[in-house]
Amino acid sequence: MTRPTWDNYFMEIALQVSKRSTCDRKHVGAVIVRDKVILSTGYNGSIRGVKHCDEIGHLIENGHCVRTVHAEVNAVAQSSMNGTNINNSSIYLTASPCWPCFKILANSGIKKIYFGEFYRDNKIFTFAQETGIELIDMSKGR
């Protein structure tokens, strides 16, 4: 068995985290890392204390389920709840961030975004370049 690279290791953990997702429209996992140490994880699911899609069904607006909080936002929120500084960190996502999530990641100090598949919004590439955030597509060469 070949030992995985650090990037593949963290992406595999993000894939495991995604299995906790409670919205079957898209299972997404997130792992925030700095200096090869996991700082926080998240998956897409409902607001704390509110029933999940897999319990009560989807809340669809404009073709999107708005009952869920996205994985990357949950990872940022978890780090905040636990007092964990994520400035100058990296995030591993099973799917690239949507535009609103990209803005949250940028403002939280994340400097590298690794993603396993592209999801919807090309704006992230333009603004990543402008903000100096590195986007790494891991779907190529995995």
Short mmCIF file of N, CA and C in Angstrom, two decimals:
data_model
loop_
_atom_site.label_atom_id
_atom_site.label_comp_id
_atom_site.label_asym_id
_atom_site.label_seq_id
_atom_site.Cartn_x
_atom_site.Cartn_y
_atom_site.Cartn_z
N MET A 1 0.84 -1.18 0.00
CA MET A 1 0.00 0.00 0.00
C MET A 1 0.89 1.25 0.00
N THR A 2 0.58 2.16 -0.89
CA THR A 2 1.35 3.39 -1.00
C THR A 2 0.82 4.43 -0.03
N ARG A 3 1.72 5.08 0.64
CA ARG A 3 1.34 6.12 1.59
C ARG A 3 0.81 7.33 0.82
N PRO A 4 -0.39 7.86 1.18
CA PRO A 4 -0.94 8.99 0.43
C PRO A 4 -0.17 10.28 0.71
N THR A 5 -0.21 11.18 -0.27
CA THR A 5 0.34 12.51 -0.02
C THR A 5 -0.52 13.19 1.04
N TRP A 6 -0.02 14.27 1.62
CA TRP A 6 -0.81 15.01 2.61
C TRP A 6 -2.11 15.51 1.98
N ASP A 7 -2.03 16.03 0.76
CA ASP A 7 -3.23 16.55 0.11
C ASP A 7 -4.27 15.45 -0.10
N ASN A 8 -3.85 14.29 -0.56
CA ASN A 8 -4.78 13.19 -0.75
C ASN A 8 -5.34 12.68 0.59
N TYR A 9 -4.50 12.67 1.60
CA TYR A 9 -4.92 12.27 2.95
C TYR A 9 -6.05 13.17 3.45
N PHE A 10 -5.86 14.49 3.35
CA PHE A 10 -6.89 15.41 3.85
C PHE A 10 -8.14 15.37 2.98
N MET A 11 -7.98 15.17 1.68
CA MET A 11 -9.16 15.06 0.82
C MET A 11 -9.94 13.78 1.13
N GLU A 12 -9.25 12.70 1.43
CA GLU A 12 -9.94 11.46 1.82
C GLU A 12 -10.71 11.67 3.13
N ILE A 13 -10.16 12.44 4.04
CA ILE A 13 -10.88 12.75 5.28
C ILE A 13 -12.11 13.59 4.96
N ALA A 14 -11.99 14.56 4.04
CA ALA A 14 -13.15 15.36 3.63
C ALA A 14 -14.24 14.46 3.04
N LEU A 15 -13.83 13.46 2.27
CA LEU A 15 -14.81 12.51 1.71
C LEU A 15 -15.53 11.74 2.82
N GLN A 16 -14.81 11.36 3.85
CA GLN A 16 -15.44 10.68 4.99
C GLN A 16 -16.39 11.62 5.72
N VAL A 17 -15.97 12.86 5.92
CA VAL A 17 -16.81 13.86 6.58
C VAL A 17 -18.10 14.07 5.79
N SER A 18 -18.01 14.05 4.46
CA SER A 18 -19.19 14.27 3.62
C SER A 18 -20.27 13.22 3.85
N LYS A 19 -19.89 12.06 4.33
CA LYS A 19 -20.86 10.99 4.58
C LYS A 19 -21.81 11.31 5.73
N ARG A 20 -21.49 12.36 6.50
CA ARG A 20 -22.38 12.81 7.58
C ARG A 20 -23.43 13.79 7.07
N SER A 21 -23.33 14.23 5.82
CA SER A 21 -24.28 15.19 5.25
C SER A 21 -25.70 14.67 5.37
N THR A 22 -26.62 15.60 5.67
CA THR A 22 -28.01 15.20 5.88
C THR A 22 -28.94 15.66 4.76
N CYS A 23 -28.39 16.28 3.72
CA CYS A 23 -29.17 16.68 2.55
C CYS A 23 -28.71 15.81 1.39
N ASP A 24 -29.60 14.95 0.89
CA ASP A 24 -29.19 14.01 -0.14
C ASP A 24 -29.04 14.64 -1.52
N ARG A 25 -29.31 15.93 -1.66
CA ARG A 25 -29.12 16.59 -2.94
C ARG A 25 -27.64 16.75 -3.25
N LYS A 26 -26.81 16.89 -2.23
CA LYS A 26 -25.36 17.02 -2.43
C LYS A 26 -24.67 16.72 -1.09
N HIS A 27 -23.84 15.72 -1.07
CA HIS A 27 -23.06 15.41 0.14
C HIS A 27 -21.70 16.08 -0.02
N VAL A 28 -21.39 17.01 0.86
CA VAL A 28 -20.14 17.75 0.79
C VAL A 28 -19.45 17.70 2.15
N GLY A 29 -18.13 17.52 2.13
CA GLY A 29 -17.34 17.54 3.34
C GLY A 29 -16.25 18.58 3.24
N ALA A 30 -15.87 19.12 4.40
CA ALA A 30 -14.83 20.15 4.48
C ALA A 30 -13.88 19.85 5.63
N VAL A 31 -12.60 20.08 5.39
CA VAL A 31 -11.58 19.91 6.42
C VAL A 31 -10.65 21.12 6.35
N ILE A 32 -10.55 21.86 7.44
CA ILE A 32 -9.65 23.02 7.51
C ILE A 32 -8.36 22.57 8.18
N VAL A 33 -7.23 22.91 7.55
CA VAL A 33 -5.92 22.41 7.96
C VAL A 33 -4.90 23.55 7.97
N ARG A 34 -4.00 23.51 8.94
CA ARG A 34 -2.82 24.38 8.92
C ARG A 34 -1.65 23.58 9.47
N ASP A 35 -0.53 23.64 8.77
CA ASP A 35 0.69 22.94 9.18
C ASP A 35 0.45 21.45 9.42
N LYS A 36 -0.33 20.84 8.51
CA LYS A 36 -0.62 19.40 8.54
C LYS A 36 -1.42 18.97 9.77
N VAL A 37 -2.14 19.92 10.38
CA VAL A 37 -2.98 19.64 11.54
C VAL A 37 -4.41 20.03 11.20
N ILE A 38 -5.35 19.13 11.47
CA ILE A 38 -6.77 19.42 11.23
C ILE A 38 -7.26 20.37 12.31
N LEU A 39 -7.83 21.49 11.87
CA LEU A 39 -8.35 22.50 12.79
C LEU A 39 -9.86 22.39 12.97
N SER A 40 -10.55 21.98 11.90
CA SER A 40 -12.01 21.95 11.95
C SER A 40 -12.53 21.12 10.78
N THR A 41 -13.74 20.60 10.94
CA THR A 41 -14.41 19.89 9.85
C THR A 41 -15.86 20.36 9.77
N GLY A 42 -16.49 20.08 8.64
CA GLY A 42 -17.90 20.42 8.49
C GLY A 42 -18.50 19.65 7.33
N TYR A 43 -19.81 19.49 7.38
CA TYR A 43 -20.56 18.87 6.30
C TYR A 43 -21.86 19.63 6.15
N ASN A 44 -22.54 19.46 5.02
CA ASN A 44 -23.78 20.20 4.84
C ASN A 44 -24.91 19.53 5.61
N GLY A 45 -25.59 20.36 6.40
CA GLY A 45 -26.70 19.92 7.23
C GLY A 45 -27.45 21.13 7.75
N SER A 46 -28.54 20.89 8.43
CA SER A 46 -29.40 21.97 8.90
C SER A 46 -28.78 22.76 10.05
N ILE A 47 -29.42 23.86 10.36
CA ILE A 47 -29.04 24.69 11.51
C ILE A 47 -29.13 23.81 12.76
N ARG A 48 -28.20 23.99 13.68
CA ARG A 48 -28.22 23.24 14.94
C ARG A 48 -29.59 23.31 15.59
N GLY A 49 -30.11 22.15 15.96
CA GLY A 49 -31.39 22.09 16.65
C GLY A 49 -32.61 22.08 15.73
N VAL A 50 -32.40 22.19 14.42
CA VAL A 50 -33.49 22.18 13.45
C VAL A 50 -33.47 20.84 12.72
N LYS A 51 -34.63 20.33 12.39
CA LYS A 51 -34.70 19.04 11.70
C LYS A 51 -33.98 19.12 10.35
N HIS A 52 -33.38 18.00 9.99
CA HIS A 52 -32.60 17.89 8.76
C HIS A 52 -33.47 17.44 7.59
N CYS A 53 -32.94 17.64 6.38
CA CYS A 53 -33.63 17.22 5.15
C CYS A 53 -34.00 15.74 5.20
N ASP A 54 -33.09 14.93 5.71
CA ASP A 54 -33.35 13.49 5.73
C ASP A 54 -34.42 13.11 6.77
N GLU A 55 -34.85 14.08 7.60
CA GLU A 55 -35.92 13.84 8.57
C GLU A 55 -37.25 14.45 8.12
N ILE A 56 -37.17 15.64 7.52
CA ILE A 56 -38.38 16.41 7.26
C ILE A 56 -38.57 16.79 5.79
N GLY A 57 -37.54 16.63 5.00
CA GLY A 57 -37.61 16.98 3.58
C GLY A 57 -36.87 18.27 3.28
N HIS A 58 -36.78 18.56 2.01
CA HIS A 58 -36.03 19.74 1.55
C HIS A 58 -36.87 21.01 1.65
N LEU A 59 -36.19 22.13 1.75
CA LEU A 59 -36.80 23.45 1.69
C LEU A 59 -36.22 24.12 0.44
N ILE A 60 -36.93 24.02 -0.67
CA ILE A 60 -36.40 24.43 -1.97
C ILE A 60 -36.83 25.86 -2.30
N GLU A 61 -35.83 26.68 -2.66
CA GLU A 61 -36.05 28.02 -3.18
C GLU A 61 -35.15 28.20 -4.38
N ASN A 62 -35.70 28.65 -5.50
CA ASN A 62 -34.94 28.87 -6.73
C ASN A 62 -34.07 27.67 -7.11
N GLY A 63 -34.61 26.47 -6.91
CA GLY A 63 -33.92 25.25 -7.30
C GLY A 63 -32.85 24.78 -6.33
N HIS A 64 -32.69 25.46 -5.18
CA HIS A 64 -31.68 25.09 -4.19
C HIS A 64 -32.35 24.73 -2.87
N CYS A 65 -31.78 23.78 -2.16
CA CYS A 65 -32.26 23.47 -0.82
C CYS A 65 -31.64 24.49 0.14
N VAL A 66 -32.49 25.29 0.77
CA VAL A 66 -31.98 26.32 1.68
C VAL A 66 -32.12 25.91 3.14
N ARG A 67 -32.50 24.67 3.39
CA ARG A 67 -32.54 24.18 4.77
C ARG A 67 -31.12 23.95 5.29
N THR A 68 -30.19 23.65 4.39
CA THR A 68 -28.85 23.27 4.82
C THR A 68 -27.90 24.46 4.93
N VAL A 69 -26.96 24.30 5.82
CA VAL A 69 -25.79 25.17 5.92
C VAL A 69 -24.68 24.40 5.20
N HIS A 70 -23.95 25.07 4.33
CA HIS A 70 -22.94 24.38 3.54
C HIS A 70 -21.77 23.92 4.41
N ALA A 71 -21.09 22.90 3.92
CA ALA A 71 -20.01 22.24 4.67
C ALA A 71 -18.92 23.22 5.11
N GLU A 72 -18.48 24.08 4.17
CA GLU A 72 -17.39 24.99 4.50
C GLU A 72 -17.80 26.01 5.54
N VAL A 73 -19.05 26.46 5.50
CA VAL A 73 -19.55 27.40 6.51
C VAL A 73 -19.64 26.70 7.86
N ASN A 74 -20.09 25.45 7.87
CA ASN A 74 -20.12 24.71 9.13
C ASN A 74 -18.72 24.51 9.71
N ALA A 75 -17.73 24.29 8.85
CA ALA A 75 -16.35 24.15 9.33
C ALA A 75 -15.84 25.46 9.93
N VAL A 76 -16.13 26.57 9.27
CA VAL A 76 -15.73 27.90 9.79
C VAL A 76 -16.47 28.16 11.11
N ALA A 77 -17.76 27.86 11.16
CA ALA A 77 -18.54 28.07 12.38
C ALA A 77 -18.02 27.21 13.53
N GLN A 78 -17.67 25.96 13.23
CA GLN A 78 -17.13 25.07 14.27
C GLN A 78 -15.82 25.64 14.83
N SER A 79 -14.97 26.15 13.95
CA SER A 79 -13.71 26.72 14.44
C SER A 79 -13.99 27.94 15.32
N SER A 80 -14.96 28.74 14.95
CA SER A 80 -15.32 29.91 15.75
C SER A 80 -15.87 29.49 17.11
N MET A 81 -16.76 28.51 17.12
CA MET A 81 -17.34 28.04 18.39
C MET A 81 -16.27 27.52 19.34
N ASN A 82 -15.22 26.92 18.77
CA ASN A 82 -14.17 26.32 19.60
C ASN A 82 -12.97 27.25 19.82
N GLY A 83 -13.05 28.47 19.29
CA GLY A 83 -11.96 29.42 19.48
C GLY A 83 -10.69 29.05 18.72
N THR A 84 -10.85 28.41 17.58
CA THR A 84 -9.71 27.96 16.78
C THR A 84 -9.43 28.97 15.68
N ASN A 85 -8.24 29.51 15.67
CA ASN A 85 -7.82 30.46 14.64
C ASN A 85 -7.57 29.72 13.33
N ILE A 86 -8.25 30.14 12.27
CA ILE A 86 -8.07 29.50 10.97
C ILE A 86 -7.39 30.43 9.96
N ASN A 87 -6.89 31.56 10.41
CA ASN A 87 -6.19 32.48 9.52
C ASN A 87 -4.97 31.78 8.91
N ASN A 88 -4.74 32.02 7.62
CA ASN A 88 -3.61 31.42 6.89
C ASN A 88 -3.68 29.89 6.83
N SER A 89 -4.88 29.37 6.78
CA SER A 89 -5.05 27.91 6.69
C SER A 89 -5.47 27.51 5.28
N SER A 90 -5.65 26.22 5.09
CA SER A 90 -6.15 25.64 3.84
C SER A 90 -7.43 24.89 4.15
N ILE A 91 -8.28 24.75 3.13
CA ILE A 91 -9.49 23.95 3.29
C ILE A 91 -9.55 22.93 2.16
N TYR A 92 -9.95 21.73 2.52
CA TYR A 92 -10.15 20.64 1.57
C TYR A 92 -11.65 20.42 1.48
N LEU A 93 -12.19 20.54 0.26
CA LEU A 93 -13.62 20.42 0.02
C LEU A 93 -13.88 19.35 -1.04
N THR A 94 -14.91 18.57 -0.83
CA THR A 94 -15.24 17.57 -1.85
C THR A 94 -15.82 18.22 -3.09
N ALA A 95 -16.33 19.45 -2.98
CA ALA A 95 -16.83 20.22 -4.12
C ALA A 95 -16.40 21.67 -3.94
N SER A 96 -16.11 22.36 -5.03
CA SER A 96 -15.68 23.76 -4.95
C SER A 96 -16.76 24.60 -4.28
N PRO A 97 -16.37 25.69 -3.63
CA PRO A 97 -17.36 26.51 -2.92
C PRO A 97 -18.25 27.30 -3.88
N CYS A 98 -19.50 27.47 -3.48
CA CYS A 98 -20.38 28.38 -4.20
C CYS A 98 -19.90 29.81 -3.91
N TRP A 99 -20.43 30.76 -4.61
CA TRP A 99 -19.99 32.15 -4.46
C TRP A 99 -20.15 32.67 -3.02
N PRO A 100 -21.32 32.52 -2.38
CA PRO A 100 -21.43 33.01 -0.99
C PRO A 100 -20.42 32.34 -0.05
N CYS A 101 -20.20 31.04 -0.21
CA CYS A 101 -19.24 30.35 0.65
C CYS A 101 -17.81 30.79 0.37
N PHE A 102 -17.49 31.03 -0.90
CA PHE A 102 -16.15 31.52 -1.24
C PHE A 102 -15.87 32.82 -0.50
N LYS A 103 -16.85 33.73 -0.46
CA LYS A 103 -16.65 35.02 0.22
C LYS A 103 -16.39 34.82 1.71
N ILE A 104 -17.09 33.87 2.32
CA ILE A 104 -16.87 33.59 3.75
C ILE A 104 -15.48 33.01 3.97
N LEU A 105 -15.05 32.10 3.10
CA LEU A 105 -13.71 31.53 3.23
C LEU A 105 -12.64 32.61 3.08
N ALA A 106 -12.82 33.48 2.10
CA ALA A 106 -11.86 34.57 1.88
C ALA A 106 -11.77 35.46 3.11
N ASN A 107 -12.90 35.83 3.67
CA ASN A 107 -12.88 36.73 4.82
C ASN A 107 -12.48 36.04 6.11
N SER A 108 -12.43 34.72 6.13
CA SER A 108 -12.00 34.02 7.34
C SER A 108 -10.48 33.79 7.36
N GLY A 109 -9.81 34.17 6.27
CA GLY A 109 -8.35 34.07 6.24
C GLY A 109 -7.80 32.82 5.59
N ILE A 110 -8.66 32.02 4.99
CA ILE A 110 -8.20 30.81 4.30
C ILE A 110 -7.44 31.21 3.04
N LYS A 111 -6.27 30.62 2.83
CA LYS A 111 -5.39 31.01 1.72
C LYS A 111 -5.35 30.00 0.58
N LYS A 112 -5.73 28.75 0.85
CA LYS A 112 -5.75 27.72 -0.19
C LYS A 112 -7.04 26.94 -0.08
N ILE A 113 -7.67 26.73 -1.25
CA ILE A 113 -8.89 25.94 -1.33
C ILE A 113 -8.64 24.78 -2.27
N TYR A 114 -8.62 23.57 -1.72
CA TYR A 114 -8.49 22.35 -2.50
C TYR A 114 -9.90 21.81 -2.71
N PHE A 115 -10.23 21.41 -3.94
CA PHE A 115 -11.57 20.87 -4.15
C PHE A 115 -11.51 19.64 -5.04
N GLY A 116 -12.49 18.75 -4.80
CA GLY A 116 -12.53 17.48 -5.51
C GLY A 116 -13.34 17.49 -6.78
N GLU A 117 -14.29 18.39 -6.90
CA GLU A 117 -15.07 18.54 -8.13
C GLU A 117 -15.50 19.99 -8.25
N PHE A 118 -15.65 20.46 -9.46
CA PHE A 118 -16.12 21.83 -9.65
C PHE A 118 -17.63 21.87 -9.46
N TYR A 119 -18.10 22.89 -8.72
CA TYR A 119 -19.53 23.05 -8.45
C TYR A 119 -19.97 24.46 -8.80
N ARG A 120 -20.56 24.63 -9.93
CA ARG A 120 -21.37 25.76 -10.38
C ARG A 120 -20.74 27.09 -10.72
N ASP A 121 -19.94 27.72 -9.86
CA ASP A 121 -19.70 29.15 -10.03
C ASP A 121 -18.27 29.50 -10.44
N ASN A 122 -18.12 29.99 -11.67
CA ASN A 122 -16.80 30.38 -12.18
C ASN A 122 -16.27 31.67 -11.55
N LYS A 123 -17.12 32.47 -10.90
CA LYS A 123 -16.67 33.72 -10.27
C LYS A 123 -15.54 33.48 -9.28
N ILE A 124 -15.55 32.30 -8.67
CA ILE A 124 -14.53 32.03 -7.65
C ILE A 124 -13.12 32.11 -8.24
N PHE A 125 -12.95 31.76 -9.51
CA PHE A 125 -11.62 31.79 -10.12
C PHE A 125 -11.11 33.22 -10.28
N THR A 126 -11.99 34.11 -10.72
CA THR A 126 -11.61 35.52 -10.87
C THR A 126 -11.26 36.14 -9.53
N PHE A 127 -12.10 35.92 -8.53
CA PHE A 127 -11.88 36.55 -7.23
C PHE A 127 -10.77 35.87 -6.44
N ALA A 128 -10.53 34.60 -6.68
CA ALA A 128 -9.39 33.94 -6.04
C ALA A 128 -8.10 34.59 -6.50
N GLN A 129 -8.02 34.86 -7.78
CA GLN A 129 -6.82 35.51 -8.33
C GLN A 129 -6.66 36.91 -7.73
N GLU A 130 -7.76 37.64 -7.64
CA GLU A 130 -7.71 39.01 -7.11
C GLU A 130 -7.34 39.05 -5.64
N THR A 131 -7.78 38.05 -4.88
CA THR A 131 -7.52 38.03 -3.43
C THR A 131 -6.25 37.28 -3.06
N GLY A 132 -5.64 36.60 -4.03
CA GLY A 132 -4.43 35.83 -3.73
C GLY A 132 -4.71 34.48 -3.11
N ILE A 133 -5.95 34.02 -3.20
CA ILE A 133 -6.29 32.69 -2.69
C ILE A 133 -5.98 31.67 -3.79
N GLU A 134 -5.31 30.61 -3.40
CA GLU A 134 -4.96 29.57 -4.36
C GLU A 134 -6.07 28.53 -4.44
N LEU A 135 -6.57 28.27 -5.63
CA LEU A 135 -7.58 27.23 -5.87
C LEU A 135 -6.88 26.03 -6.49
N ILE A 136 -7.03 24.86 -5.88
CA ILE A 136 -6.37 23.67 -6.38
C ILE A 136 -7.44 22.62 -6.70
N ASP A 137 -7.56 22.28 -7.98
CA ASP A 137 -8.52 21.28 -8.45
C ASP A 137 -7.89 19.91 -8.32
N MET A 138 -8.34 19.13 -7.35
CA MET A 138 -7.78 17.80 -7.11
C MET A 138 -8.47 16.72 -7.93
N SER A 139 -9.47 17.10 -8.73
CA SER A 139 -10.13 16.09 -9.57
C SER A 139 -9.22 15.67 -10.71
N LYS A 140 -8.24 16.49 -11.02
CA LYS A 140 -7.28 16.17 -12.06
C LYS A 140 -6.08 15.47 -11.43
N GLY A 141 -5.88 14.24 -11.77
CA GLY A 141 -4.72 13.53 -11.28
C GLY A 141 -4.92 12.80 -9.97
N ARG A 142 -6.15 12.59 -9.56
CA ARG A 142 -6.39 11.84 -8.31
C ARG A 142 -6.43 10.36 -8.57
#
